Amino acid sequence: MDIPYTVEERSDTGLFNAKLGIWLFLASEVMLFGGLFSAYIFLRFGAPDGAFHEWGQELNIPLATLNTLILISSSVTMVMSWASLKLQDIKKYKLYMGLTLLCALGFLVIKYLEYTAKFDHHIFPSTNTFFAIYFTLTGLHGLHIIGGMIVLFYLWIPGRKMWESQPAQFTNRIEIAGLYWHFVDLVWIFLFPVLYLL
Amino acid sequence: MSTNHDTKDIQQHIKVYMMVFAALAALTVVTVAASYLDLSSGEAILLALTIASIKGSLVASYFMHLISEKALITWILMLTAVFFFILMFIPMTSFIDQARLG
């Protein structure tokens, strides 16, 4: 039996099922990151006056700015890969999905360089409460990037054969994966100023 | 399958995506530049979070298509936003309490 509502919309929700599913998941993700943002506020208020800002000075703003631009670019290539499928252009889809993965990899490489530079300077999560929450938030965000990359890689190569048999369902899969990917970008949009600039 | 109408629609979307991309890149530069201004910490936090909120809304509205999404999703997200703000407010209450105790 075929799984229902992978393409056609349910009359009660007005959505295909996966879209409702991913948004519920993203709502739970908002609360997951929300808890940690809440911890950030708690630690910032609890630290001596101005200490959080001072501890944060150790971070590399140019690298993080570059990473922000890379992640924004990956969101654009992600949405373009979906738009390419809507235009029936599988070649462009492959190109844009490949670029999305490349951006994601670039983001992780820069994050790796940042982390190792901190470790070289003997800065660890135990150094102070700022770095405790910095490593927790960016680490969890990095795990989300890695998880997203696994799914995107699947959809880029092995999972692509679905385009031949069920193009509409495959296009929806890309939309759903994109929603997750944009969410990860959105989290970074807030992490960047909160951790690096304030 | 797609019709000419759909194709035109998508091509219009792509133009919007490119404009959003430019706006996001520009706002990233603005927020970094603003961090070098001589502002009080309260003003700096307000400015940085305002810019981040604008960027976040652009991503959610256009890349995530919330601007034209079904009402059910809007309701789910409004509920999530309420709980998110409660979550942000909880740590504040402990400081209100401390201030009260002196």
XYZ file of C-alpha atoms in Angstrom:
300
model
C 0.000 0.000 0.000
C 1.260 3.474 -0.813
C 1.824 5.954 1.965
C -0.994 8.501 1.683
C -0.605 12.272 1.388
C 3.016 12.369 0.252
C 2.033 14.672 -2.606
C -1.672 15.479 -2.404
C -2.883 17.686 0.417
C -5.080 16.383 3.204
C -8.402 18.151 3.174
C -8.357 18.869 6.929
C -4.830 20.303 7.232
C -4.472 21.632 3.701
C -0.927 20.215 3.705
C 0.892 17.111 2.575
C 1.826 15.138 5.680
C 5.580 15.607 5.621
C 5.223 19.372 5.686
C 3.140 19.322 8.840
C 5.610 16.805 10.287
C 8.712 18.896 9.634
C 7.120 22.053 11.050
C 6.166 20.225 14.255
C 9.740 18.960 14.467
C 11.085 22.475 13.891
C 8.775 23.799 16.619
C 10.386 21.280 19.004
C 13.803 22.427 17.785
C 12.896 26.026 18.643
C 12.307 24.871 22.214
C 15.560 22.868 22.273
C 17.666 25.855 21.222
C 15.393 28.107 23.289
C 16.412 26.259 26.434
C 20.062 26.905 25.662
C 19.459 30.563 24.762
C 17.679 30.827 28.077
C 20.761 29.331 29.763
C 22.878 31.932 27.938
C 20.787 34.774 29.402
C 21.061 33.193 32.842
C 24.844 32.848 32.634
C 25.304 36.326 31.159
C 23.333 37.973 33.959
C 25.116 35.832 36.517
C 28.614 36.768 35.325
C 30.415 39.859 36.693
C 29.527 43.113 34.867
C 30.953 43.160 31.347
C 32.728 39.807 31.806
C 30.731 38.003 29.096
C 31.623 40.648 26.542
C 35.276 40.538 27.583
C 35.510 36.722 27.468
C 33.904 36.815 24.027
C 36.712 39.032 22.713
C 38.780 35.865 22.216
C 36.550 34.858 19.305
C 37.472 35.487 15.685
C 34.860 37.859 14.199
C 36.165 37.881 10.571
C 36.050 34.062 10.388
C 32.566 33.969 11.907
C 31.362 36.667 9.487
C 32.688 34.601 6.598
C 30.911 31.559 8.034
C 27.667 33.519 8.293
C 27.929 34.469 4.623
C 28.719 30.849 3.687
C 25.676 29.560 5.549
C 23.401 32.201 4.002
C 24.738 31.201 0.568
C 23.983 27.552 1.337
C 20.390 28.514 2.122
C 20.117 30.219 -1.262
C 21.580 27.233 -3.141
C 19.236 24.957 -1.163
C 16.130 26.880 -2.194
C 17.490 27.049 -5.767
C 17.843 23.255 -5.865
C 14.127 22.995 -5.026
C 13.218 25.673 -7.581
C 15.262 23.776 -10.214
C 13.155 20.657 -9.640
C 10.012 22.763 -9.946
C 11.387 23.834 -13.337
C 12.064 20.144 -14.228
C 15.801 20.817 -14.420
C 17.527 17.867 -12.689
C 20.983 18.992 -13.882
C 20.659 22.317 -12.096
C 19.292 20.485 -9.071
C 22.470 18.406 -8.907
C 24.596 21.522 -9.235
C 22.797 23.516 -6.536
C 22.590 20.589 -4.117
C 26.314 19.969 -4.634
C 27.008 23.647 -3.891
C 24.863 23.457 -0.753
C 26.934 20.526 0.491
C 30.141 22.346 -0.396
C 29.050 25.396 1.634
C 28.127 23.137 4.545
C 31.551 21.520 4.399
C 33.200 24.949 4.230
C 31.261 26.026 7.306
C 32.452 22.973 9.240
C 36.081 23.436 8.170
C 36.027 27.036 9.434
C 34.343 25.935 12.646
C 37.076 23.300 13.050
C 39.770 25.953 12.584
C 38.062 28.155 15.179
C 37.762 25.322 17.684
C 41.369 24.164 17.285
C 42.627 27.768 17.598
C 40.783 27.994 20.921
C 42.169 24.670 22.139
C 45.690 25.783 21.155
C 45.198 28.809 23.396
C 44.039 26.468 26.174
C 40.472 27.697 25.941
C 37.968 24.963 26.768
C 34.324 24.778 27.878
C 35.648 24.747 31.464
C 37.531 28.053 30.975
C 34.558 30.221 31.932
C 30.770 30.254 31.644
C 30.928 32.131 28.333
C 32.962 29.395 26.683
C 30.809 26.723 28.334
C 27.714 28.059 26.564
C 29.682 28.983 23.414
C 30.877 25.410 22.894
C 27.470 23.963 23.819
C 25.506 26.184 21.428
C 27.936 26.052 18.498
C 28.540 22.321 19.085
C 24.829 21.531 18.969
C 24.471 23.745 15.902
C 27.421 21.964 14.266
C 25.767 18.597 14.926
C 22.683 19.919 13.145
C 24.865 20.844 10.168
C 26.369 17.334 10.096
C 22.937 15.702 10.374
C 21.616 17.909 7.594
C 24.599 17.066 5.390
C 23.910 13.336 5.710
C 20.316 13.817 4.544
C 21.295 16.264 1.776
C 23.998 13.903 0.546
C 21.451 11.086 0.374
C 19.100 13.292 -1.638
C 21.971 14.463 -3.849
C 23.120 11.032 -5.057
C 21.563 7.768 -3.843
C 18.067 9.115 -3.189
C 17.873 10.952 -6.483
C 16.542 7.962 -8.408
C 13.111 8.763 -6.975
C 13.009 11.700 -9.418
C 12.476 9.214 -12.231
C 9.555 7.345 -10.677
C 7.892 9.951 -8.422
C 9.094 13.444 -9.328
C 6.429 15.290 -7.321
C 7.217 13.342 -4.142
C 10.947 13.843 -4.647
C 10.416 17.599 -5.071
C 8.495 17.618 -1.788
C 11.363 15.783 -0.083
C 13.717 18.523 -1.172
C 11.329 21.172 0.127
C 11.147 19.424 3.521
C 14.921 18.964 3.751
C 15.219 22.641 2.767
C 12.929 23.752 5.588
C 15.235 22.000 8.060
C 18.310 23.495 6.412
C 16.913 27.046 6.496
C 16.079 26.545 10.164
C 19.711 25.638 10.907
C 20.718 28.810 9.048
C 18.180 30.795 11.058
C 19.620 29.533 14.355
C 23.082 30.665 13.239
C 21.715 34.110 12.336
C 20.945 34.544 16.047
C 24.007 32.694 17.398
C 26.405 34.904 15.449
C 25.571 38.275 17.052
C 24.780 36.780 20.466
C 28.097 34.925 20.779
C 30.506 36.962 18.672
C 29.316 40.556 18.638
C 27.747 41.304 22.026
C 3.104 18.502 -13.969
C 4.233 22.038 -14.386
C 2.473 24.453 -16.625
C 3.695 27.697 -18.132
C 1.981 29.503 -15.319
C 3.977 27.531 -12.708
C 7.218 28.153 -14.544
C 6.626 31.915 -14.539
C 5.747 31.751 -10.858
C 8.965 29.962 -9.984
C 11.055 32.334 -12.065
C 9.463 35.183 -10.140
C 10.329 33.376 -6.874
C 13.946 33.032 -7.954
C 14.223 36.797 -8.409
C 12.895 37.276 -4.885
C 15.396 34.713 -3.519
C 18.255 36.688 -5.031
C 16.994 39.940 -3.504
C 16.662 38.249 -0.108
C 20.206 36.896 -0.483
C 21.534 40.401 -1.154
C 19.604 41.794 1.820
C 20.912 39.051 4.139
C 24.515 39.620 3.062
C 24.150 43.393 3.474
C 22.578 43.028 6.930
C 25.414 40.700 7.990
C 27.924 43.406 7.112
C 25.759 46.032 8.869
C 25.530 44.025 12.090
C 29.314 43.497 12.186
C 29.927 47.209 11.466
C 27.414 48.208 14.144
C 29.284 46.126 16.722
C 32.216 48.574 16.389
C 30.014 51.581 17.200
C 30.399 53.140 20.600
C 27.060 52.048 22.058
C 26.012 51.151 25.571
C 25.605 47.415 26.071
C 21.811 47.737 26.165
C 21.718 49.646 22.881
C 24.144 47.206 21.245
C 22.013 44.212 22.297
C 18.835 45.877 21.031
C 20.416 46.788 17.684
C 22.039 43.370 17.101
C 18.849 41.481 17.993
C 16.745 43.768 15.796
C 18.991 43.118 12.798
C 19.046 39.368 13.548
C 15.232 39.362 13.778
C 14.932 41.083 10.406
C 17.324 38.543 8.860
C 15.482 35.669 10.534
C 12.116 36.925 9.273
C 13.480 37.171 5.734
C 14.696 33.561 5.849
C 11.446 32.296 7.377
C 9.151 34.337 5.109
C 10.820 33.719 1.764
C 13.171 30.705 1.898
C 10.767 28.790 4.157
C 7.740 30.205 2.301
C 5.930 31.181 5.498
C 4.570 34.268 3.774
C 2.277 32.061 1.675
C 1.982 29.042 3.989
C -1.261 27.487 5.271
C -2.880 28.893 8.413
C -2.331 25.706 10.431
C 1.439 26.189 10.305
C 1.134 29.839 11.299
C -0.919 28.791 14.342
C 1.592 26.132 15.370
C 4.418 28.653 15.118
C 2.552 31.336 17.050
C 2.017 28.850 19.858
C 5.719 27.950 19.710
C 6.663 31.637 19.849
C 4.564 32.138 23.003
C 6.302 29.251 24.759
C 9.693 30.441 23.490
C 9.195 33.871 25.069
C 8.040 32.280 28.319
C 11.236 30.230 28.255
C 13.314 33.407 27.720
C 11.440 35.154 30.513
C 11.981 32.455 33.161
C 15.653 33.322 33.861
C 14.720 37.009 34.137
C 12.302 36.286 36.985
C 15.105 35.053 39.217
C 16.828 38.419 38.827
C 13.638 40.321 39.570
C 13.490 38.257 42.732
C 17.104 39.052 43.622
C 16.491 42.759 43.108
C 13.475 42.561 45.395
C 15.554 40.915 48.110
C 18.252 43.532 47.558
